[in-house]
Amino acid sequence: MRFLRRSLMGVFLLAVTIAIVAIAANTVRTAVVARMNEEPRSFPQRERVLAVNVVTLTPQSLTPELTVFGELRSRRSLDLRSATGGTVLEASADLIEGGSVNEGQLLLRIDPAEAQAALDRVRADLQDAEAELRDAQRSLGLEADELTAAQAQADLRDQALTRARDLADRGVGTAAAVETAELAASSAQAAVLTRRQALASAEARIDQANTRLARARINVSEAERNVADTEVFAAFDGTIADVTVSPGGRVTSNERFAQLVDPTQLEVAFRVSTSQYARLLDGSGSLINAPIRVALDVSGVNLSAKGQITREGATVGDGQTGRLLFASLDAAPGFRPGDFVTVSIDEPMLDGVALVPATAVAADETVLVVGAEDRLEAAQVTLQRRQGDDVIIGIDGLAGATIVAERSPLLGAGIKVRPIVPGEAAEPDVPEMVTLDPDRRAKLVSFVTESRMPDEVKARIIGQLEQDEVPSETIARLESRMGS
């Protein structure tokens, strides 16, 4: 009996266990079927809208500004050199680095002893030449007198020959007397010829004396100039630089001992590319006198001056490119030759263009235009100039259009945006509101109440849920945590 009772109890427990398992399996199956038969929840999909800064393309006339770097030079500078060599006896107190001198001021005096001795020698030679000329002139006078006397003697001999021939014709004279008279006349003519040759020699001596005198005067002039060159004077008002001499030192002939620079006659030399140079030409191909501005930032103090382009370099130069241009400056206080400055050049004016940020134009020269329904469209533009962080573009057909000022990889054609005009306050995003049915509202309130949120957060969220319309973002966030 005991065995039977225990067997029946085991069978009963097994039947109860199988029944409980069957009920549990049926419950799970029913739940799965109900879940699968439910309609899936769908949340309203919201298109992503990006906020972008925009600018409006307004046609206008702009003057492009070309910025390059250049070096200041003085249009009037002079190397101070000693024309003669010698010991420096005296130097001006202003003959120092940076010294200011006036036109005609004595800068340097060299010992004139050697030059003065040379001058005295050539002056003595000049006196000899003058004495030689006077002696030649006296000799010329004597030779002329002797020629006159010889001519008179020849005339007398001719007269004697005539008388001898008359006597011979009348039979009074003899043939021997006639021959003697003829020989005497011939000798007198020979004497006249000799005196003429002597007179010509005297005249040639005078010419030689005059030439010698001219040479002597030239030598005296050169010697006087050498004496004068022992003193060096300032050719114009300016500033002294690169001084290499002092009193007591010795200089050689043609040695450069300093440089005189006029700091008021400044110009700037700068190099531009060939394309930039082409933009500075007029219709005839000549360089225009474009206005420029020169700036130099010295310890936070910005020095500036104005001027205009005057000329261009004749050659490009070995190993160089582009063109070397020169521009004269107006009043330029504070600038000095050798300063490295920034040069801004005003190019010819461009019409029908717009100035936009460089970030608005892509590498392929396209912009994103805000079209209908605030959707982006790609449009082609012409890049004219780059101006620092901005660019000048041609806007043919895009006048009045609104474009994106700052492009990013997230932006492209067809994307909807929310334009933000610079200077205007951005409108806050308006959240999408949803009206809840009572059951859904009760489930959400129950979830919030039973959650582990802080009390102040619970109060705030429940306050939102009790409103007629609730932000969709709040609903989606809570239901994602509920898991159903």
Coordinates of C-alpha atoms in Angstrom, one line a residue:
M1 CA 0.0 0.0 0.0
R2 CA 2.8 2.3 0.8
F3 CA 4.4 1.8 -2.5
L4 CA 1.1 2.4 -4.3
R5 CA 0.5 5.5 -2.4
R6 CA 3.9 6.9 -3.2
S7 CA 3.5 5.9 -6.9
L8 CA 0.2 7.7 -7.2
M9 CA 1.7 10.8 -5.4
G10 CA 4.6 10.8 -7.9
V11 CA 2.2 10.5 -10.9
F12 CA 0.1 13.4 -9.5
L13 CA 3.1 15.7 -9.0
L14 CA 4.3 14.8 -12.5
A15 CA 0.8 15.6 -14.0
V16 CA 0.7 18.9 -12.1
T17 CA 4.2 19.8 -13.3
I18 CA 3.3 19.0 -16.9
A19 CA 0.2 21.1 -16.6
I20 CA 2.1 24.1 -15.2
V21 CA 4.7 23.8 -18.1
A22 CA 1.9 23.6 -20.6
I23 CA 0.2 26.7 -19.2
A24 CA 3.5 28.6 -19.2
A25 CA 4.2 27.6 -22.8
N26 CA 0.7 28.6 -23.8
T27 CA 1.2 32.0 -22.1
V28 CA 4.5 32.6 -23.9
R29 CA 3.0 31.6 -27.2
T30 CA 0.0 33.8 -26.7
A31 CA 2.3 36.8 -25.8
V32 CA 4.5 36.2 -28.9
V33 CA 1.5 35.9 -31.2
A34 CA 0.0 39.1 -29.7
R35 CA 3.2 40.9 -30.1
M36 CA 3.7 39.8 -33.7
N37 CA 0.1 40.7 -34.5
E38 CA 0.5 44.3 -33.2
E39 CA 1.1 47.1 -35.7
P40 CA 4.6 48.4 -35.5
R41 CA 5.0 51.8 -33.9
S42 CA 6.1 54.6 -36.3
F43 CA 7.5 57.9 -35.3
P44 CA 7.2 60.9 -37.6
Q45 CA 10.4 61.3 -39.6
R46 CA 11.9 64.8 -39.5
E47 CA 14.2 66.0 -42.3
R48 CA 17.5 67.3 -41.1
V49 CA 17.8 71.1 -41.7
L50 CA 21.2 72.7 -41.4
A51 CA 21.7 76.3 -40.4
V52 CA 24.1 78.2 -42.7
N53 CA 25.5 81.7 -43.0
V54 CA 24.5 83.3 -46.2
V55 CA 25.4 86.4 -48.2
T56 CA 23.5 88.2 -51.0
L57 CA 25.3 88.8 -54.3
T58 CA 24.9 92.5 -55.1
P59 CA 26.6 93.8 -58.3
Q60 CA 29.0 96.6 -57.6
S61 CA 32.1 98.3 -58.9
L62 CA 35.2 97.3 -56.9
T63 CA 38.9 98.3 -57.0
P64 CA 41.0 95.2 -56.5
E65 CA 44.0 95.6 -54.2
L66 CA 47.3 93.8 -55.1
T67 CA 49.5 93.2 -52.1
V68 CA 53.3 92.5 -52.5
F69 CA 56.5 93.2 -50.6
G70 CA 59.2 95.7 -51.6
E71 CA 62.3 97.5 -50.5
L72 CA 62.7 101.2 -50.1
R73 CA 65.5 103.0 -52.0
S74 CA 66.7 106.5 -52.4
R75 CA 66.5 108.0 -55.8
R76 CA 69.5 110.2 -55.1
S77 CA 72.5 108.7 -53.5
L78 CA 76.2 109.4 -54.0
D79 CA 79.4 107.4 -53.2
L80 CA 81.9 109.8 -51.6
R81 CA 85.3 109.1 -53.0
S82 CA 88.7 110.8 -52.6
A83 CA 90.0 112.0 -56.0
T84 CA 93.5 112.2 -54.7
G85 CA 95.4 110.1 -52.1
G86 CA 96.9 111.3 -48.9
T87 CA 96.6 111.7 -45.1
V88 CA 93.3 113.0 -43.8
L89 CA 93.9 116.2 -42.0
E90 CA 90.4 117.2 -41.1
A91 CA 87.0 115.5 -41.1
S92 CA 83.6 117.1 -40.5
A93 CA 81.9 116.4 -37.2
D94 CA 78.9 115.3 -39.3
L95 CA 81.0 112.7 -41.2
I96 CA 79.6 109.9 -39.0
E97 CA 77.0 107.2 -39.5
G98 CA 73.6 108.9 -39.7
G99 CA 75.1 112.4 -39.8
S100 CA 73.0 115.1 -41.6
V101 CA 74.9 117.4 -43.9
N102 CA 74.0 120.4 -46.1
E103 CA 74.9 121.1 -49.7
G104 CA 78.4 122.6 -50.0
Q105 CA 79.4 121.6 -46.5
L106 CA 83.1 120.5 -46.1
L107 CA 83.3 116.9 -45.3
L108 CA 86.9 115.9 -45.6
R109 CA 90.3 117.6 -46.1
I110 CA 93.3 115.6 -47.3
D111 CA 96.9 116.8 -46.9
P112 CA 97.6 119.0 -50.0
A113 CA 101.4 119.0 -49.8
E114 CA 101.9 116.6 -52.7
A115 CA 99.3 118.2 -54.8
Q116 CA 100.6 121.7 -54.0
A117 CA 104.2 120.7 -55.0
A118 CA 102.9 119.3 -58.3
L119 CA 101.0 122.6 -58.9
D120 CA 104.2 124.6 -58.2
R121 CA 106.1 122.5 -60.7
V122 CA 103.6 122.9 -63.5
R123 CA 103.4 126.6 -62.8
A124 CA 107.2 126.8 -63.3
D125 CA 106.8 124.9 -66.6
L126 CA 104.1 127.4 -67.5
Q127 CA 106.6 130.3 -67.0
D128 CA 109.1 128.5 -69.1
A129 CA 106.6 128.1 -71.9
E130 CA 105.6 131.8 -71.7
A131 CA 109.3 132.8 -71.9
E132 CA 109.8 130.5 -74.8
L133 CA 106.9 132.1 -76.6
R134 CA 108.3 135.6 -76.0
D135 CA 111.7 134.6 -77.3
A136 CA 110.1 133.0 -80.4
Q137 CA 108.1 136.2 -81.0
R138 CA 111.3 138.3 -80.8
S139 CA 113.1 135.9 -83.1
L140 CA 110.3 136.2 -85.6
G141 CA 110.7 140.0 -85.6
L142 CA 114.4 139.8 -86.2
E143 CA 114.0 137.2 -89.0
A144 CA 111.4 139.5 -90.7
D145 CA 113.9 142.5 -90.5
E146 CA 116.7 140.3 -92.0
L147 CA 114.4 139.2 -94.8
T148 CA 113.6 142.8 -95.6
A149 CA 117.3 143.7 -95.7
A150 CA 118.1 140.7 -97.9
Q151 CA 115.3 141.7 -100.2
A152 CA 116.7 145.3 -100.4
Q153 CA 120.2 143.9 -101.2
A154 CA 118.7 141.7 -103.9
D155 CA 117.0 144.8 -105.4
L156 CA 120.2 146.7 -105.5
R157 CA 122.0 143.8 -107.2
D158 CA 119.3 143.6 -109.8
Q159 CA 119.7 147.3 -110.5
A160 CA 123.5 146.9 -110.9
L161 CA 122.9 144.0 -113.3
T162 CA 120.6 146.2 -115.4
R163 CA 123.2 149.0 -115.6
A164 CA 125.9 146.6 -116.6
R165 CA 123.8 145.2 -119.4
D166 CA 123.0 148.8 -120.6
L167 CA 126.6 149.6 -120.7
A168 CA 127.4 146.4 -122.5
D169 CA 124.7 147.2 -125.1
R170 CA 126.3 150.7 -125.8
G171 CA 129.7 149.1 -126.0
V172 CA 131.0 150.9 -122.9
G173 CA 130.9 147.9 -120.6
T174 CA 132.5 144.5 -120.8
A175 CA 131.0 141.0 -120.8
A176 CA 133.0 140.2 -117.6
A177 CA 131.3 143.1 -115.8
V178 CA 127.9 141.8 -116.8
E179 CA 128.8 138.2 -115.6
T180 CA 130.0 139.6 -112.2
A181 CA 126.7 141.6 -111.8
E182 CA 124.7 138.5 -112.6
L183 CA 126.6 136.4 -110.1
A184 CA 126.0 139.1 -107.4
A185 CA 122.3 139.3 -108.2
S186 CA 122.0 135.5 -108.0
S187 CA 123.8 135.5 -104.6
A188 CA 121.4 138.2 -103.3
Q189 CA 118.3 136.1 -104.4
A190 CA 119.8 133.1 -102.6
A191 CA 120.2 135.1 -99.5
V192 CA 116.6 136.2 -99.7
L193 CA 115.5 132.6 -100.0
T194 CA 117.6 131.7 -96.9
R195 CA 116.0 134.5 -94.9
R196 CA 112.5 133.3 -95.9
Q197 CA 113.3 129.8 -94.6
A198 CA 114.6 131.3 -91.4
L199 CA 111.3 133.4 -91.1
A200 CA 109.3 130.2 -91.6
S201 CA 111.3 128.4 -88.9
A202 CA 110.6 131.3 -86.5
E203 CA 106.9 131.1 -87.2
A204 CA 106.9 127.4 -86.6
R205 CA 108.8 128.0 -83.3
I206 CA 106.0 130.4 -82.2
D207 CA 103.4 127.7 -83.0
Q208 CA 105.4 125.1 -81.0
A209 CA 105.7 127.7 -78.1
N210 CA 102.0 128.3 -78.2
T211 CA 101.3 124.5 -78.1
R212 CA 103.8 124.1 -75.2
L213 CA 102.1 127.0 -73.4
A214 CA 98.7 125.4 -73.9
R215 CA 99.9 122.1 -72.5
A216 CA 101.4 123.9 -69.5
R217 CA 98.2 125.7 -68.8
I218 CA 96.3 122.4 -69.0
N219 CA 98.8 120.9 -66.5
V220 CA 98.3 123.9 -64.2
S221 CA 94.5 123.5 -64.4
E222 CA 94.8 119.8 -63.6
A223 CA 97.1 120.5 -60.7
E224 CA 94.8 123.2 -59.4
R225 CA 91.9 120.8 -59.6
N226 CA 94.0 118.1 -57.7
V227 CA 94.6 120.7 -55.0
A228 CA 90.9 121.5 -54.9
D229 CA 90.1 117.8 -54.8
T230 CA 91.9 117.5 -51.5
E231 CA 88.7 119.0 -50.0
V232 CA 85.5 117.0 -50.4
F233 CA 82.1 118.9 -50.1
A234 CA 78.6 117.6 -49.9
A235 CA 76.8 117.7 -53.3
F236 CA 73.3 117.9 -51.8
D237 CA 71.5 117.8 -48.5
G238 CA 71.4 114.3 -47.1
T239 CA 72.5 111.7 -44.6
I240 CA 75.9 110.0 -44.3
A241 CA 76.2 106.2 -44.3
D242 CA 79.0 103.6 -44.4
V243 CA 81.8 105.8 -43.1
T244 CA 85.2 104.2 -43.2
V245 CA 87.6 107.1 -42.6
S246 CA 88.7 109.3 -39.7
P247 CA 91.2 112.1 -39.1
G248 CA 94.8 110.8 -39.3
G249 CA 93.9 108.0 -41.5
R250 CA 95.1 107.6 -45.1
V251 CA 93.0 107.2 -48.2
T252 CA 94.0 106.3 -51.7
S253 CA 92.9 107.8 -55.0
N254 CA 89.3 107.0 -55.8
E255 CA 88.7 105.2 -52.5
R256 CA 85.1 105.2 -51.3
F257 CA 85.0 106.5 -47.7
A258 CA 81.3 107.1 -47.2
Q259 CA 77.9 107.3 -48.9
L260 CA 75.6 110.3 -49.1
V261 CA 71.9 109.5 -49.2
D262 CA 68.9 111.8 -49.6
P263 CA 66.2 110.3 -47.3
T264 CA 63.6 112.6 -48.7
Q265 CA 63.7 111.3 -52.3
L266 CA 62.5 107.7 -51.6
E267 CA 61.1 105.1 -54.0
V268 CA 60.1 101.5 -53.5
A269 CA 61.1 98.6 -55.7
F270 CA 58.9 95.5 -55.7
R271 CA 58.5 92.5 -57.9
V272 CA 55.1 91.2 -59.3
S273 CA 54.2 88.1 -61.2
T274 CA 53.7 88.2 -65.0
S275 CA 49.9 87.8 -64.6
Q276 CA 49.8 90.6 -62.0
Y277 CA 51.9 92.8 -64.3
A278 CA 49.5 92.2 -67.2
R279 CA 46.7 93.6 -65.0
L280 CA 48.6 96.8 -64.6
L281 CA 48.8 97.6 -68.4
D282 CA 46.5 99.9 -70.3
G283 CA 45.0 99.2 -73.7
S284 CA 48.2 100.2 -75.5
G285 CA 50.3 97.9 -73.4
S286 CA 52.0 100.7 -71.4
L287 CA 52.4 100.5 -67.6
I288 CA 49.8 102.6 -65.8
N289 CA 50.7 105.0 -63.0
A290 CA 48.6 103.1 -60.5
P291 CA 48.4 104.6 -57.0
I292 CA 50.1 102.6 -54.2
R293 CA 50.3 102.6 -50.4
V294 CA 53.3 101.5 -48.5
A295 CA 53.1 100.3 -44.9
L296 CA 55.7 99.4 -42.3
D297 CA 54.8 97.9 -38.9
V298 CA 57.4 99.0 -36.4
S299 CA 56.8 97.7 -32.9
G300 CA 53.1 98.1 -33.3
V301 CA 53.4 101.6 -34.8
N302 CA 52.2 101.4 -38.4
L303 CA 54.1 103.8 -40.7
S304 CA 52.4 104.5 -44.1
A305 CA 52.9 106.6 -47.2
K306 CA 51.3 107.0 -50.6
G307 CA 52.8 107.2 -54.1
Q308 CA 52.4 105.9 -57.6
I309 CA 54.1 103.5 -60.0
T310 CA 56.6 105.3 -62.2
R311 CA 58.6 102.8 -64.2
E312 CA 59.6 99.1 -64.7
G313 CA 62.9 97.3 -64.8
A314 CA 64.5 96.9 -68.3
T315 CA 65.2 93.1 -67.8
V316 CA 63.8 90.3 -65.7
G317 CA 67.2 89.4 -64.2
D318 CA 69.1 86.1 -63.9
G319 CA 67.2 83.5 -61.9
Q320 CA 64.2 85.9 -61.4
T321 CA 60.6 85.8 -62.6
G322 CA 57.9 88.4 -63.1
R323 CA 58.6 92.1 -63.4
L324 CA 60.5 94.6 -61.2
L325 CA 58.5 97.8 -60.7
F326 CA 59.4 101.1 -59.2
A327 CA 57.1 103.6 -57.5
S328 CA 57.9 107.1 -56.2
L329 CA 56.6 108.1 -52.7
D330 CA 55.2 111.3 -51.5
A331 CA 56.0 112.5 -48.0
A332 CA 57.3 109.5 -46.1
P333 CA 58.3 110.5 -42.6
G334 CA 59.9 107.7 -40.6
F335 CA 60.9 105.6 -43.6
R336 CA 64.6 104.9 -44.5
P337 CA 66.3 103.3 -47.5
G338 CA 66.5 99.6 -47.0
D339 CA 63.2 99.2 -45.2
F340 CA 61.3 96.0 -46.2
V341 CA 57.7 97.2 -46.6
T342 CA 54.2 96.0 -47.7
V343 CA 53.0 97.5 -50.9
S344 CA 49.3 97.7 -51.8
I345 CA 48.5 98.6 -55.4
D346 CA 45.1 99.7 -56.6
E347 CA 44.3 97.8 -59.8
P348 CA 41.8 99.1 -62.5
M349 CA 38.2 99.0 -61.3
L350 CA 36.0 95.9 -62.0
D351 CA 32.3 96.4 -62.8
G352 CA 29.5 93.9 -62.1
V353 CA 31.3 91.9 -59.4
A354 CA 30.8 91.0 -55.8
L355 CA 33.0 90.6 -52.8
V356 CA 32.3 87.3 -50.9
P357 CA 34.2 85.2 -48.3
A358 CA 36.8 82.8 -49.8
T359 CA 35.0 79.9 -48.1
A360 CA 32.0 80.5 -50.3
V361 CA 33.7 79.4 -53.5
A362 CA 34.8 75.8 -54.1
A363 CA 38.0 74.8 -55.9
D364 CA 35.9 74.3 -59.1
E365 CA 34.7 77.9 -58.9
T366 CA 31.1 77.0 -57.9
V367 CA 28.9 78.4 -55.2
L368 CA 25.8 77.0 -53.4
V369 CA 22.7 79.1 -54.0
V370 CA 19.8 79.0 -51.6
G371 CA 16.9 78.2 -54.0
A372 CA 13.2 77.5 -53.6
E373 CA 12.1 76.0 -50.3
D374 CA 15.6 76.9 -48.9
R375 CA 17.2 74.0 -50.8
L376 CA 20.7 74.4 -52.1
E377 CA 21.7 74.5 -55.8
A378 CA 25.2 74.6 -57.3
A379 CA 26.0 77.5 -59.6
Q380 CA 29.1 78.4 -61.6
V381 CA 30.9 81.7 -61.0
T382 CA 34.1 83.4 -62.3
L383 CA 36.9 84.0 -59.8
Q384 CA 38.3 87.4 -60.6
R385 CA 40.7 88.3 -57.7
R386 CA 41.7 87.1 -54.2
Q387 CA 41.6 89.8 -51.5
G388 CA 43.0 88.2 -48.3
D389 CA 40.2 86.1 -46.8
D390 CA 37.8 87.3 -49.5
V391 CA 37.4 86.9 -53.2
I392 CA 36.0 89.0 -56.0
I393 CA 33.7 87.0 -58.3
G394 CA 31.8 87.7 -61.5
I395 CA 28.0 87.2 -60.9
D396 CA 26.6 87.1 -64.4
G397 CA 23.0 85.8 -64.0
L398 CA 23.3 85.5 -60.2
A399 CA 22.6 89.2 -59.2
G400 CA 20.5 89.2 -56.1
A401 CA 20.9 85.5 -55.3
T402 CA 21.7 84.3 -51.8
I403 CA 24.7 81.9 -51.5
V404 CA 26.2 80.0 -48.6
A405 CA 29.1 82.0 -47.1
E406 CA 30.8 79.0 -45.4
R407 CA 30.8 75.7 -47.3
S408 CA 31.4 72.4 -45.5
P409 CA 31.4 68.7 -46.5
L410 CA 27.8 68.4 -45.1
L411 CA 26.4 70.8 -47.6
G412 CA 25.5 70.0 -51.2
A413 CA 22.9 70.4 -53.9
G414 CA 19.4 69.5 -52.7
I415 CA 20.0 69.8 -49.0
K416 CA 17.5 72.0 -47.1
V417 CA 19.0 74.7 -45.0
R418 CA 18.0 77.5 -42.7
P419 CA 19.7 80.7 -43.9
I420 CA 21.3 83.0 -41.3
V421 CA 22.0 86.5 -42.5
P422 CA 25.1 88.0 -40.8
G423 CA 24.1 90.7 -38.3
E424 CA 20.6 89.3 -37.7
A425 CA 19.7 87.2 -34.7
A426 CA 19.1 83.6 -35.5
E427 CA 15.6 82.4 -34.9
P428 CA 15.4 79.5 -32.3
D429 CA 14.3 76.1 -33.6
V430 CA 10.6 75.5 -33.0
P431 CA 10.2 71.9 -31.7
E432 CA 7.6 69.7 -33.4
M433 CA 4.6 69.2 -31.1
V434 CA 2.5 66.0 -30.8
T435 CA -1.0 65.5 -29.3
L436 CA -1.1 62.4 -27.1
D437 CA -4.1 60.1 -26.5
P438 CA -5.0 59.4 -22.9
D439 CA -3.6 55.8 -22.8
R440 CA -0.3 56.9 -24.2
R441 CA -0.1 59.9 -21.9
A442 CA -0.9 57.6 -18.9
K443 CA 1.9 55.1 -19.8
L444 CA 4.4 57.9 -20.2
V445 CA 3.5 59.5 -16.9
S446 CA 3.6 56.1 -15.1
F447 CA 7.1 55.4 -16.6
V448 CA 8.4 58.8 -15.5
T449 CA 6.9 58.4 -12.0
E450 CA 8.4 54.9 -11.5
S451 CA 11.9 55.9 -12.9
R452 CA 14.9 56.8 -10.9
M453 CA 15.0 60.4 -12.2
P454 CA 15.6 63.2 -9.8
D455 CA 12.4 64.7 -8.4
E456 CA 12.8 68.1 -10.1
V457 CA 13.4 66.3 -13.5
K458 CA 10.3 64.2 -13.0
A459 CA 8.2 67.3 -12.1
R460 CA 9.4 69.1 -15.2
I461 CA 8.8 66.1 -17.6
I462 CA 5.3 65.3 -16.1
G463 CA 4.5 69.0 -16.5
Q464 CA 5.3 68.8 -20.2
L465 CA 3.3 65.5 -20.6
E466 CA 0.2 67.1 -19.0
Q467 CA 0.1 69.8 -21.7
D468 CA -2.2 69.4 -24.7
E469 CA 0.8 69.2 -27.0
V470 CA 4.1 67.6 -26.1
P471 CA 7.4 68.0 -28.0
S472 CA 8.1 64.9 -30.2
E473 CA 11.7 64.8 -29.0
T474 CA 10.6 64.3 -25.4
I475 CA 8.2 61.5 -26.4
A476 CA 10.7 59.7 -28.5
R477 CA 13.3 59.9 -25.8
L478 CA 11.0 58.4 -23.1
E479 CA 9.6 55.6 -25.3
S480 CA 13.1 54.6 -26.3
R481 CA 13.9 54.1 -22.6
M482 CA 10.6 52.2 -22.0
G483 CA 11.5 49.7 -24.7
S484 CA 8.0 49.4 -26.0

